[in-house]
Coordinates of C-alpha atoms in Angstrom, one line a residue:
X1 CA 44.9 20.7 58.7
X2 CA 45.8 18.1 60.7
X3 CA 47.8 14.9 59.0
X4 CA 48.2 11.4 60.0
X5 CA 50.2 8.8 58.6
X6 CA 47.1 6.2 57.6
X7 CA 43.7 6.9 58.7
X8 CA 41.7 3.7 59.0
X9 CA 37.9 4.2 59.0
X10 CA 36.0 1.5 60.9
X11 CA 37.4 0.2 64.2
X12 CA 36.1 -3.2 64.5
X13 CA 38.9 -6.1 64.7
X14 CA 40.6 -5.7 61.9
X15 CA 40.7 -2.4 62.0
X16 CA 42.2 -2.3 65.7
X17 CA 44.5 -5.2 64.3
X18 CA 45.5 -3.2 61.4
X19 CA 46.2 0.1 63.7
X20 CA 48.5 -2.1 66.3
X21 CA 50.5 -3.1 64.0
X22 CA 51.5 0.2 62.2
X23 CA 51.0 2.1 65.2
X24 CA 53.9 -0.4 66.5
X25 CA 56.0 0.6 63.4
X26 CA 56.1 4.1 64.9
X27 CA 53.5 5.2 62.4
X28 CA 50.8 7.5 63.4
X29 CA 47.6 6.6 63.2
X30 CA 44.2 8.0 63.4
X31 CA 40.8 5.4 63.3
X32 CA 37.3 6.6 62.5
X33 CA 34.9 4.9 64.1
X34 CA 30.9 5.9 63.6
X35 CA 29.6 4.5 66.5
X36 CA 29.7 5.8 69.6
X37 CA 30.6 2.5 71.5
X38 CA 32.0 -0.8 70.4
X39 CA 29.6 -3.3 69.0
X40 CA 28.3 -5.2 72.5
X41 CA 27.6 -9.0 70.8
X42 CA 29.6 -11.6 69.7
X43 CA 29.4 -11.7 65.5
X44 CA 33.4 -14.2 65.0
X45 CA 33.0 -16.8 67.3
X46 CA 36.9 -18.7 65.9
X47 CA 40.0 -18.1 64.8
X48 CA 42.8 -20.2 63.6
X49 CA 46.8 -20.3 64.6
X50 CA 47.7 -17.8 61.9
X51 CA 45.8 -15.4 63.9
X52 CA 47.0 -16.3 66.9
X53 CA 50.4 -15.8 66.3
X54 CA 49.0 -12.5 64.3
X55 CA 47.9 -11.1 67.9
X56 CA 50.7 -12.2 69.8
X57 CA 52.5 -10.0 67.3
X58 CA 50.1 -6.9 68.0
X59 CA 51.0 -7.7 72.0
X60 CA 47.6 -9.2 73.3
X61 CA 48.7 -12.7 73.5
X62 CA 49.2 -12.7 77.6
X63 CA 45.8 -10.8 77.9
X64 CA 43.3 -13.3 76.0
X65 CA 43.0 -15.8 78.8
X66 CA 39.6 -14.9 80.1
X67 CA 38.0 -14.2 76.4
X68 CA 39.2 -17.4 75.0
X69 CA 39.1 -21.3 75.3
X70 CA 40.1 -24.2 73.2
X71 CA 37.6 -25.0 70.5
X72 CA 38.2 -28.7 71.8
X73 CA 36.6 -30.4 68.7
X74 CA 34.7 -30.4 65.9
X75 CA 31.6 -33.1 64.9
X76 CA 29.4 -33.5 62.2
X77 CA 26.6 -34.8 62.6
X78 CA 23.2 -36.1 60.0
X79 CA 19.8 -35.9 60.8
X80 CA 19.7 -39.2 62.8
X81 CA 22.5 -38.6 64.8
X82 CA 25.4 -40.4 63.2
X83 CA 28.8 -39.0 63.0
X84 CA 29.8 -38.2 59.7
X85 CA 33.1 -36.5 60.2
X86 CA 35.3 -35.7 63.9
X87 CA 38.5 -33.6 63.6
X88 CA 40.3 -33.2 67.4
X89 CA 42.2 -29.2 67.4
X90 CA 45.8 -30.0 68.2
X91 CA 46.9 -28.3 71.2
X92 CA 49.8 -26.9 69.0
X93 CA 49.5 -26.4 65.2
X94 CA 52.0 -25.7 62.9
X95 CA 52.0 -21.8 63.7
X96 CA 52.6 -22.6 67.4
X97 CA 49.3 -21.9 68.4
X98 CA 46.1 -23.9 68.8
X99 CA 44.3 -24.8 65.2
X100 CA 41.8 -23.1 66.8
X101 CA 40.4 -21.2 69.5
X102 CA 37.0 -20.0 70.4
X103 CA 36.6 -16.4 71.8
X104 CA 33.8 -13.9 72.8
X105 CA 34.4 -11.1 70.1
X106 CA 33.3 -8.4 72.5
X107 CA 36.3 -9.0 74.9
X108 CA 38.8 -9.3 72.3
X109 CA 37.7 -6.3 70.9
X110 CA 38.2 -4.4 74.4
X111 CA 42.0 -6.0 74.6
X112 CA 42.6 -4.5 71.2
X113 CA 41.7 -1.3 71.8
X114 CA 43.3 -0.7 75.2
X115 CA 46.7 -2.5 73.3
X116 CA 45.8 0.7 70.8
X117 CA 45.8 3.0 73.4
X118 CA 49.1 2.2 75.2
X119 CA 50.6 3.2 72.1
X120 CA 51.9 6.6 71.0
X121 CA 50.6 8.0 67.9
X122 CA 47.2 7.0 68.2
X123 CA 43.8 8.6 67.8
X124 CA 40.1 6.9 68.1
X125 CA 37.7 9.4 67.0
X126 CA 34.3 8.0 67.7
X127 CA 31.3 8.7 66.9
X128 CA 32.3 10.2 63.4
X129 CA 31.9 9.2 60.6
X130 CA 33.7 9.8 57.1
X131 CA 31.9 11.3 54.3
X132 CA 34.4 12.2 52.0
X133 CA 37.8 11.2 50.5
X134 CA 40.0 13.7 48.3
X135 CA 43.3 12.3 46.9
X136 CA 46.1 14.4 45.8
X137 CA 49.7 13.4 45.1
X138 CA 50.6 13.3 48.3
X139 CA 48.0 13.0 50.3
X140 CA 44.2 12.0 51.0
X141 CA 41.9 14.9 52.6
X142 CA 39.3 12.7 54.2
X143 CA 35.9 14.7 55.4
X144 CA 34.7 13.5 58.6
X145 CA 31.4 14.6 59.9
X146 CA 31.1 14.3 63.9
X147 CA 29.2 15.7 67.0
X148 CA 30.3 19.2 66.2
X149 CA 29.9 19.0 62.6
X150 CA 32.3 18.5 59.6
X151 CA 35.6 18.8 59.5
X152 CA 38.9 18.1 57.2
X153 CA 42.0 15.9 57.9
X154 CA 44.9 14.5 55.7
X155 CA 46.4 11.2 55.7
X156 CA 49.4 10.0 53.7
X157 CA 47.7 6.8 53.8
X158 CA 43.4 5.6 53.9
X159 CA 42.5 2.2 54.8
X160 CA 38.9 0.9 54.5
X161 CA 37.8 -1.4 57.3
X162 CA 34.8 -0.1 57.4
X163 CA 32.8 -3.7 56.7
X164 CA 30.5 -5.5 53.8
X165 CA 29.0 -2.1 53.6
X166 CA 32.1 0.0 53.0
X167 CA 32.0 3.6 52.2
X168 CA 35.6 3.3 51.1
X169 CA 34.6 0.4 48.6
X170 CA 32.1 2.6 47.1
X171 CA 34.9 5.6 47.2
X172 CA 37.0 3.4 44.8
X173 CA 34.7 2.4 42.9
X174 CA 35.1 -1.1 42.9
X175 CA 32.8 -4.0 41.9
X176 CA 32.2 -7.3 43.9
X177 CA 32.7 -10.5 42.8
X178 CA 28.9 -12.8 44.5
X179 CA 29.3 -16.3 44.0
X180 CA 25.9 -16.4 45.1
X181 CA 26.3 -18.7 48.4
X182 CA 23.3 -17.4 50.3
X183 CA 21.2 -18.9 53.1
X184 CA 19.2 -17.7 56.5
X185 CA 20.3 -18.3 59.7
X186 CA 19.1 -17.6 63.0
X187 CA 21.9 -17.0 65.1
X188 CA 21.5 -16.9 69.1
X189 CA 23.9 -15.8 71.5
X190 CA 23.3 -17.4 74.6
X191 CA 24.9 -17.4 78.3
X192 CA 24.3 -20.4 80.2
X193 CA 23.0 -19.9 83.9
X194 CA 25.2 -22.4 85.2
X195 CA 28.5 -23.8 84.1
X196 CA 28.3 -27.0 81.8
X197 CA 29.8 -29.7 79.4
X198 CA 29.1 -29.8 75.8
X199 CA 30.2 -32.8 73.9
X200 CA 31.2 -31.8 71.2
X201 CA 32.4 -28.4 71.9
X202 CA 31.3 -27.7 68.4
X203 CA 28.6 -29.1 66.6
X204 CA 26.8 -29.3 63.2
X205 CA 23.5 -31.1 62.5
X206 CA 23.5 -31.9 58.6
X207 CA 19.5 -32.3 59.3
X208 CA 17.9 -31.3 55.6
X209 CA 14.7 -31.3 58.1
X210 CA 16.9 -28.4 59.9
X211 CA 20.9 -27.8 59.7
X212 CA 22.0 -26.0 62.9
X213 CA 24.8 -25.6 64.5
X214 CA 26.0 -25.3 68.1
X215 CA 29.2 -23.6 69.5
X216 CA 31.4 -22.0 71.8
X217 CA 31.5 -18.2 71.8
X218 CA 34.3 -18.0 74.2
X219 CA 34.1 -19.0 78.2
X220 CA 30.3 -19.0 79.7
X221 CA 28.9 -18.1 76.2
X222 CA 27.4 -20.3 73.5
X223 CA 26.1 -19.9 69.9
X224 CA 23.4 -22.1 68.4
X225 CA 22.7 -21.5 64.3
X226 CA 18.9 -22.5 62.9
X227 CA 18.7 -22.5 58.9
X228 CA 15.9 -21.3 57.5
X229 CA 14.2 -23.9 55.4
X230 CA 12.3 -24.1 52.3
X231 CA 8.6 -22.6 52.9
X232 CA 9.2 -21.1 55.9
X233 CA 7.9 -17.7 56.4
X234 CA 10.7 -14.6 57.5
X235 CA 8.3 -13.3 60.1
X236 CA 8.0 -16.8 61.6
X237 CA 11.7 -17.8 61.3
X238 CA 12.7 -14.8 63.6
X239 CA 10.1 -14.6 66.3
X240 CA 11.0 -15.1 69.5
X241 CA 8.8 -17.7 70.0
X242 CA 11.1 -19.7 67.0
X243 CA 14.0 -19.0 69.4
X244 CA 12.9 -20.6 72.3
X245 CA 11.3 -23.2 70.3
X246 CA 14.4 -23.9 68.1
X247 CA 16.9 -23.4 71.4
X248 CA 14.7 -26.0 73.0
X249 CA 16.0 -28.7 70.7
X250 CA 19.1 -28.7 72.6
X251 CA 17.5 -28.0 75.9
X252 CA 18.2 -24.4 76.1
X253 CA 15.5 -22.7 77.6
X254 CA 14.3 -19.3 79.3
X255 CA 14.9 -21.1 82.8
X256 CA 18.5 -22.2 82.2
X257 CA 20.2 -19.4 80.1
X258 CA 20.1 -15.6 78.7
X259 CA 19.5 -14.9 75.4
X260 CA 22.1 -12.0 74.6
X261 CA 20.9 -11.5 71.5
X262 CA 19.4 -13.1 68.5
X263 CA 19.2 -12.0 64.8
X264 CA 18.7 -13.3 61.0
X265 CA 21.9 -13.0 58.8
X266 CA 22.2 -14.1 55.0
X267 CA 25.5 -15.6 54.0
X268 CA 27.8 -14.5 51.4
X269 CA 30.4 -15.4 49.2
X270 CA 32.1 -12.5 47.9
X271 CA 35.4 -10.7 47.3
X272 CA 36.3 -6.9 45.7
X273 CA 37.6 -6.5 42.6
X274 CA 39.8 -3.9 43.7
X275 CA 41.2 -3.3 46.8
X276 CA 43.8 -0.2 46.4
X277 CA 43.6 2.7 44.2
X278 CA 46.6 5.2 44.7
X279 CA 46.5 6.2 48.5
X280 CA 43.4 4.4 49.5
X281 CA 43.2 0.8 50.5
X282 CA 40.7 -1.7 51.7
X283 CA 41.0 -4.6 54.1
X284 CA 38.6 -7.3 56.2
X285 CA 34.8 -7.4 55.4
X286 CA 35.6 -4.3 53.4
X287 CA 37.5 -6.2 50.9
X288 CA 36.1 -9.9 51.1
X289 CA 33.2 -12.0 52.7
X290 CA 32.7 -15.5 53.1
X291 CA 29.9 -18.0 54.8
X292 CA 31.3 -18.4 58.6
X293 CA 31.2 -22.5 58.2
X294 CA 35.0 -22.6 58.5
X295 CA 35.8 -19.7 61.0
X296 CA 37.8 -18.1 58.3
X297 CA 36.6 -14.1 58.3
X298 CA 38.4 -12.3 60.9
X299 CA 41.5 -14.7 60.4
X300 CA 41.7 -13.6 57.1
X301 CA 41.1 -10.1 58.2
X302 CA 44.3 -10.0 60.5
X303 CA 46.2 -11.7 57.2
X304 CA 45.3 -8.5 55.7
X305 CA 46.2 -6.6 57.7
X306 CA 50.0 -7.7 58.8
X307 CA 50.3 -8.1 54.9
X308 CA 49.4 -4.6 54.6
X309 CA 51.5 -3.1 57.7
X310 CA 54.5 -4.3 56.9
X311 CA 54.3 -3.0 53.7
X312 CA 53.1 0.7 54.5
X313 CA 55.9 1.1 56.6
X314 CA 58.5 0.2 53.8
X315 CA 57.0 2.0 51.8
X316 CA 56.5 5.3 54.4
X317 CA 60.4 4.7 55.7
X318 CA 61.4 5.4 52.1
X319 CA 62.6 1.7 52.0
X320 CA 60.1 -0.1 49.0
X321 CA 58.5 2.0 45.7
X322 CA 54.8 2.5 46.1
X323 CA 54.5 0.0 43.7
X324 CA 54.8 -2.3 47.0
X325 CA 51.4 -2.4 47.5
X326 CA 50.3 -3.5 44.8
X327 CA 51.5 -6.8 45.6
X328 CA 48.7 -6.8 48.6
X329 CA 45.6 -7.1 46.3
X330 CA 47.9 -9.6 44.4
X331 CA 48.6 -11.7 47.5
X332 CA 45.2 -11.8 50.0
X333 CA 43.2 -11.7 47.1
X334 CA 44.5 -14.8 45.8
X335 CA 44.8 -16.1 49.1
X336 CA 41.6 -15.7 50.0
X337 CA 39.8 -16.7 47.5
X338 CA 41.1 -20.7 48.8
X339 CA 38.6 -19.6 52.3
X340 CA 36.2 -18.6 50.6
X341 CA 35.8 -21.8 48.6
X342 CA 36.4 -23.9 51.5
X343 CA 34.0 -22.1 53.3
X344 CA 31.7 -22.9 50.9
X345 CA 32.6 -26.3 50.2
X346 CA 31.8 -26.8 54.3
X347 CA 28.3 -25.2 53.9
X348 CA 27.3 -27.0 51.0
X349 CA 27.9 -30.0 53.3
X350 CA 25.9 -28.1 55.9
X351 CA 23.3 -26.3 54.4
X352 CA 21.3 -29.5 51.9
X353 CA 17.6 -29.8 52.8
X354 CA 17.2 -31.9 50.1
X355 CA 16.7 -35.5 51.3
X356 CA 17.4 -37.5 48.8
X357 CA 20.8 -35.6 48.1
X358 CA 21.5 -35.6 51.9
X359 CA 21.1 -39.0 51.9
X360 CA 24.2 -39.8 49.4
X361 CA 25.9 -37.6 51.1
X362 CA 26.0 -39.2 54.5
X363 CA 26.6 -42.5 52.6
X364 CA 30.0 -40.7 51.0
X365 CA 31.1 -38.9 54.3
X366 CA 30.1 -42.5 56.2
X367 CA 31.8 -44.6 53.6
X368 CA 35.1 -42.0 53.9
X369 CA 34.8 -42.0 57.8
X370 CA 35.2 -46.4 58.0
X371 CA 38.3 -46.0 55.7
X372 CA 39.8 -43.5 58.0
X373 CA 41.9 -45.2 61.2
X374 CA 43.7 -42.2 62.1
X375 CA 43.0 -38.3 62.8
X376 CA 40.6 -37.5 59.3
X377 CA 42.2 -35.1 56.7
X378 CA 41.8 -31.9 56.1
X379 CA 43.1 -29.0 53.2
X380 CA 45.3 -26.7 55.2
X381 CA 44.1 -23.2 55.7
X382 CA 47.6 -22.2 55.3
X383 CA 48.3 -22.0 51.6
X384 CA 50.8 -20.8 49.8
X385 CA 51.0 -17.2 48.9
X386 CA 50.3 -16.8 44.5
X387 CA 53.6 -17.6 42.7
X388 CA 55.3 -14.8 41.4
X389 CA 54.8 -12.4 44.2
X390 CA 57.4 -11.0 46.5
X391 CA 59.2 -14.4 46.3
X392 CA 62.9 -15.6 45.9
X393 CA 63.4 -15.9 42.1
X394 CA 67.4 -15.8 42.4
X395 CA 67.8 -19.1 43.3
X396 CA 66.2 -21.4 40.8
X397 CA 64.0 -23.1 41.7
X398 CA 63.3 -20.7 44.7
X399 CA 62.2 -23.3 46.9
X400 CA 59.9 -23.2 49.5
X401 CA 59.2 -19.4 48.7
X402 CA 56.2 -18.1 49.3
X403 CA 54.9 -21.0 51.6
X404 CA 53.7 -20.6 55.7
X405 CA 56.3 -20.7 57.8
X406 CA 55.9 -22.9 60.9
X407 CA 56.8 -21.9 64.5
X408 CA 58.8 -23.7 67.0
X409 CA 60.4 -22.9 70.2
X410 CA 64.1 -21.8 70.4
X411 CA 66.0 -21.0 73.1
X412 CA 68.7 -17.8 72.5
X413 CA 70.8 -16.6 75.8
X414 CA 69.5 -18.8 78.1
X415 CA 65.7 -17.6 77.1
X416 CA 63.3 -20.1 75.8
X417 CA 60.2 -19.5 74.3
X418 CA 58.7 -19.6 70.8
X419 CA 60.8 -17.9 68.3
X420 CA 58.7 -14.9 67.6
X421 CA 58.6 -14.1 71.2
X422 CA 62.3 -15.0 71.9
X423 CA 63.8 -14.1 68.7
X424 CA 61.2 -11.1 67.6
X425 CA 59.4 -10.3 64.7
X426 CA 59.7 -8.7 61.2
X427 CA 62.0 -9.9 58.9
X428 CA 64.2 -12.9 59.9
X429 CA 67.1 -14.3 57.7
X430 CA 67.6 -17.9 59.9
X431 CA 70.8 -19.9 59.0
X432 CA 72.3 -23.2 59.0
X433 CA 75.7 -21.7 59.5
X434 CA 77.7 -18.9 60.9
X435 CA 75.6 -16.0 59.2
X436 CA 79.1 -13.7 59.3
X437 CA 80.5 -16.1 57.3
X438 CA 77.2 -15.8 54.6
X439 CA 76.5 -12.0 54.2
X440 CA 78.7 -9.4 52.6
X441 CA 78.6 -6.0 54.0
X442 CA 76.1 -5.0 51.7
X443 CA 73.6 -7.7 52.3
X444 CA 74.3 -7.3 56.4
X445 CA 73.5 -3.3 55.7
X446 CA 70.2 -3.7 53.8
X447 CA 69.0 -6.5 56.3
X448 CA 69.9 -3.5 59.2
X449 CA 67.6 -1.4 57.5
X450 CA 64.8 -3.1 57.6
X451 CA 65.4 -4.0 60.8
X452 CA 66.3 -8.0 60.2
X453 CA 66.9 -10.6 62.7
X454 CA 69.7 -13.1 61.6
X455 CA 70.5 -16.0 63.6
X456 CA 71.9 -19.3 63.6
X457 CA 69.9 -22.2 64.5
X458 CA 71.4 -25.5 65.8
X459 CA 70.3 -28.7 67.2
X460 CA 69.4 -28.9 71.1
X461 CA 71.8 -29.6 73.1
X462 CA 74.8 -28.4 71.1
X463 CA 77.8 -27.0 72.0
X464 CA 77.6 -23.4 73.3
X465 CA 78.3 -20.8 70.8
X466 CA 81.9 -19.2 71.4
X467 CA 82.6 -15.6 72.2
X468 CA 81.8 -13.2 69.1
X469 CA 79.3 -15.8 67.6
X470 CA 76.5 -14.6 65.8
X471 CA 73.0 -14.7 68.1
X472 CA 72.8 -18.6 68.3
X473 CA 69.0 -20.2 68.7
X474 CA 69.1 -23.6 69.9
X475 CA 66.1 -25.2 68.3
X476 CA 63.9 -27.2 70.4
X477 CA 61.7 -28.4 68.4
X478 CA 63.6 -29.1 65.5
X479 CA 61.3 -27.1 63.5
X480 CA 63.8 -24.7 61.4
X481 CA 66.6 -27.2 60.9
X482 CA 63.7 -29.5 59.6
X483 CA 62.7 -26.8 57.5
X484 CA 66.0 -25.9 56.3
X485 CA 66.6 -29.8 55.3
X486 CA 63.5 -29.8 53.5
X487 CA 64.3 -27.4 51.0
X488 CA 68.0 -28.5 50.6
X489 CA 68.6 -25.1 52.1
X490 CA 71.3 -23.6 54.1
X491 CA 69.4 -20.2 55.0
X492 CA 65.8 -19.3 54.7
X493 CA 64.6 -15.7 54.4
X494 CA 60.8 -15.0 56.0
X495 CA 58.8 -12.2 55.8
X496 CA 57.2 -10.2 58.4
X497 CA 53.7 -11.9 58.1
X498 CA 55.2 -15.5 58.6
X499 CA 56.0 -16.5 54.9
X500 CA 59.2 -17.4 53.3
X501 CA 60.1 -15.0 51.0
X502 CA 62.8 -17.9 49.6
X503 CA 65.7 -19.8 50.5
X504 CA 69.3 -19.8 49.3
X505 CA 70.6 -23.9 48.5
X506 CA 74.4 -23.2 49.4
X507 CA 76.7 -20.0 51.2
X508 CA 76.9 -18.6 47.6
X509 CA 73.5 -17.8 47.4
X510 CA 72.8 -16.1 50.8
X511 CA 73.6 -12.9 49.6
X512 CA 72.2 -13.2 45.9
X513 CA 68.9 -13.9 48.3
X514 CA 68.5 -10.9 49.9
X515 CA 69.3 -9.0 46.9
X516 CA 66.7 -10.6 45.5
X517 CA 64.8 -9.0 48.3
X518 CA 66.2 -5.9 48.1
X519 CA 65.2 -5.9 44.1
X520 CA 61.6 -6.7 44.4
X521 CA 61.1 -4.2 47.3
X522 CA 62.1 -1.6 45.3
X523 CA 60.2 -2.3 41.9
X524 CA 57.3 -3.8 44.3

């Protein structure tokens, strides 16, 4: 019988994500896909920094150029064509990437699985499809029924990213949580014949006559959203003729563009109520769904699935108790539950045919809009992670623990670039001072097992470290000295997915830090 490492079932984004970034760990990974080619439309049209910095991890940043653009700008709009609220994307956000990017989902999809492929230890069976799971102690045997018929492997580990329909779900069992956010829409994917300008890039109509929507899918594609309405028939809503009719509102029409496709989808709100049981786990759609209005699904599918990586290969290298992964339902569950009501709170704005209630609201939004003289503002996406989980609780209070940690360029040897690229990822222990000077031997040897980085960061422009010195990262930005001086901190200690685990106040409690580390990865 043959035995992987994890077997992921579904090989859409995330689980292409999920595979990079284990298959990177030097795990062996086998994905089970059950159709025969990848899905050919767009479905994510955005994603924010986090994910950003998520694939430049998984080694597809240099390779997204011609499936990606800015996404510019974002307008609201009412029914008569007043601006209700603006937000500009800042070129860099706090993760060092765009806010966020539009993208054709096809092309990423392509650049993810040929990053899969260039990696040893990995196998794509497709079509197949999984029928049954069998766990044992050590071990899932997973049935998988293909174009020959049915057959048997084992994996040590099963991840379900096998969408809102998972079979895995099912497998464990688990109920859904439906906060009932439902509506029609009428997407349409849509290629212009000829190159042009939309202002705004990205567009919503708060019309109760008709909320739509119009945005970028990526370079030479475009997305326009129609809401069904109260009385309309289904059959009418998604005729043809109401495409071209509805597209027509914004001057799209059979003459000056291709309609790739076009299709009804309901939206949900909804999250699983369990997301591991023993050896099998579930991640993306599988796990959670949420209305699109804040671009949040696949972005919160690639949190899943660095959370989870990172903590499979712990556990697999011996290095954290199985009890590890408990802490992921604990975490993204948590965390996404903060999308998911934004996501809503953006599609009630959206989605009110009622005129009368539409009507206060554009006075509100309006009224909010004149007080505003600078850039409007906006609830982060990047929350913290739940207290209490996989955070510093050595140093009281841990500060900072547990919150996003930004991005900034450093330069280290004469290389500059932003710290994940220059510095590398995983675990990073980044210090005020001589980091010799701050870690017994003990606390230097666990940090070498989970292969660590520890550096020194100092101001731009300083003196050049002397020979023997500890890797030295100037920071160009002063975005980790910054950081450092927020918290009252003289080391920081962040995770693998970009979160501080916690922060030691003075030399005496760098090493009580990582054993604090060192403690929670054991009794997970």
């Amino acid at each position: 019988m043959l035995m992987t490492d994890v077997l992921i079932v579904g090989y859409g984004p995330v689980g292409e994500m999920l595979t990079i970034l284990l298959a990177q760990r030097g795990l062996t990974v086998t994905a089970v896909e059950r159709w025969a080619t990848p899905y050919n439309f767009p479905r994510a049209v955005s994603y924010d920094g986090e994910a950003s910095r998520i694939l430049a991890a998984a080694g597809v940043a240099d390779r997204l150029g011609p499936v990606v653009e800015s996404s510019g700008e974002y307008t609201f709009k009412n029914g008569f064509g007043r601006t209700l609220l603006h937000v500009k994307v800042t070129g860099d956000g706090p993760m060092g990437w765009p806010d966020s990017v539009s993208f054709y989902q096809p092309g990423l999809e392509a650049l993810l699985a040929e990053r899969g492929a260039e990696l040893p230890g990995v196998t794509v069976l497709r079509p197949y499809q999984v029928t049954g799971l069998v766990e044992h102690d050590d071990r899932v045997e997973v049935t998988i029924a293909g174009p020959e018929g049915e057959e048997v492997r084992a994996a040590r580990w099963v991840v379900g990213c096998d969408g809102a329909n998972s079979f895995v779900r099912e497998h464990l069992g688990s109920g859904v949580t439906d906060l009932g956010f439902t509506y029609d829409w009428l997407v349409c994917d849509v290629v212009p014949h000829e190159a042009r300008e939309f202002k705004p890039n990205n567009l919503q109509v708060c019309d109760p006559a008709r909320p739509r929507t119009a945005v970028s899918a990526g370079p030479g594609h475009r997305r326009w959203e129609f809401m069904r309405v109260p009385g309309e028939s289904w059959e009418e809503f998604e005729s043809v003729e109401s495409v071209w009719r509805l597209l027509g509102l914004f001057d799209i029409t059979p003459g000056n563009a291709t309609l790739e496709r076009y299709g009804v989808y309901t939206t949900q709100a909804c999250s699983a109520d369990r997301w591991r049981s023993g050896r099998i786990l579930i991640a993306g759609d599988a796990a959670h769904v949420m209305p699109p209005f804040m671009g949040q699904g696949m972005s919160s599918g690639f949190r899943d699935a660095l959370n989870l990586a990172w903590k499979l290969d712990l556990v697999h290298r011996g290095l954290a108790d199985e009890a590890l992964l408990d802490t992921y339902q604990e975490e993204r569950c948590a965390h996404v539950q903060h999308a998911i009501r934004m996501s809503m709170d953006s599609g009630t704005v959206i989605c009110e045919t009622d005129r009368t209630a539409a009507a206060g609201r554009d006075a509100v939004m309006l009224a909010e809009l004149r007080r505003r003289t600078s850039r409007p503002r906006t609830r982060s996406l990047l929350e913290p992670l739940a207290g209490g989980v996989l955070h510093g609780t050595a140093v009281a209070p841990a500060a900072g623990a547990g919150v996003p940690m930004p991005q900034g360029r450093v330069e280290v040897d004469g290389r500059a670039g932003l710290f994940d690229e220059v510095v590398g990822t995983g675990f990073a222990l980044v210090c005020a001072e001589e980091p010799d000077g701050l870690l017994d031997a003990d606390a230097r040897a666990f940090l070498d097992s989970l292969d660590a980085r520890v550096v020194r960061v100092v101001p731009a422009g300083a003196p050049a470290p002397g020979p023997g010195a500890a890797p030295t990262a100037f920071d160009l930005d002063d975005v980790y000295l910054s950081h450092l001086k927020r918290y009252d901190a003289v080391a920081v200690l962040i995770r693998p997915d970009f979160y501080v685990f916690g922060t030691a106040a003075d030399p005496a409690g760098v090493p009580a830090l990582v054993e604090d580390l060192r403690e929670q990865v054991r009794r997970g």
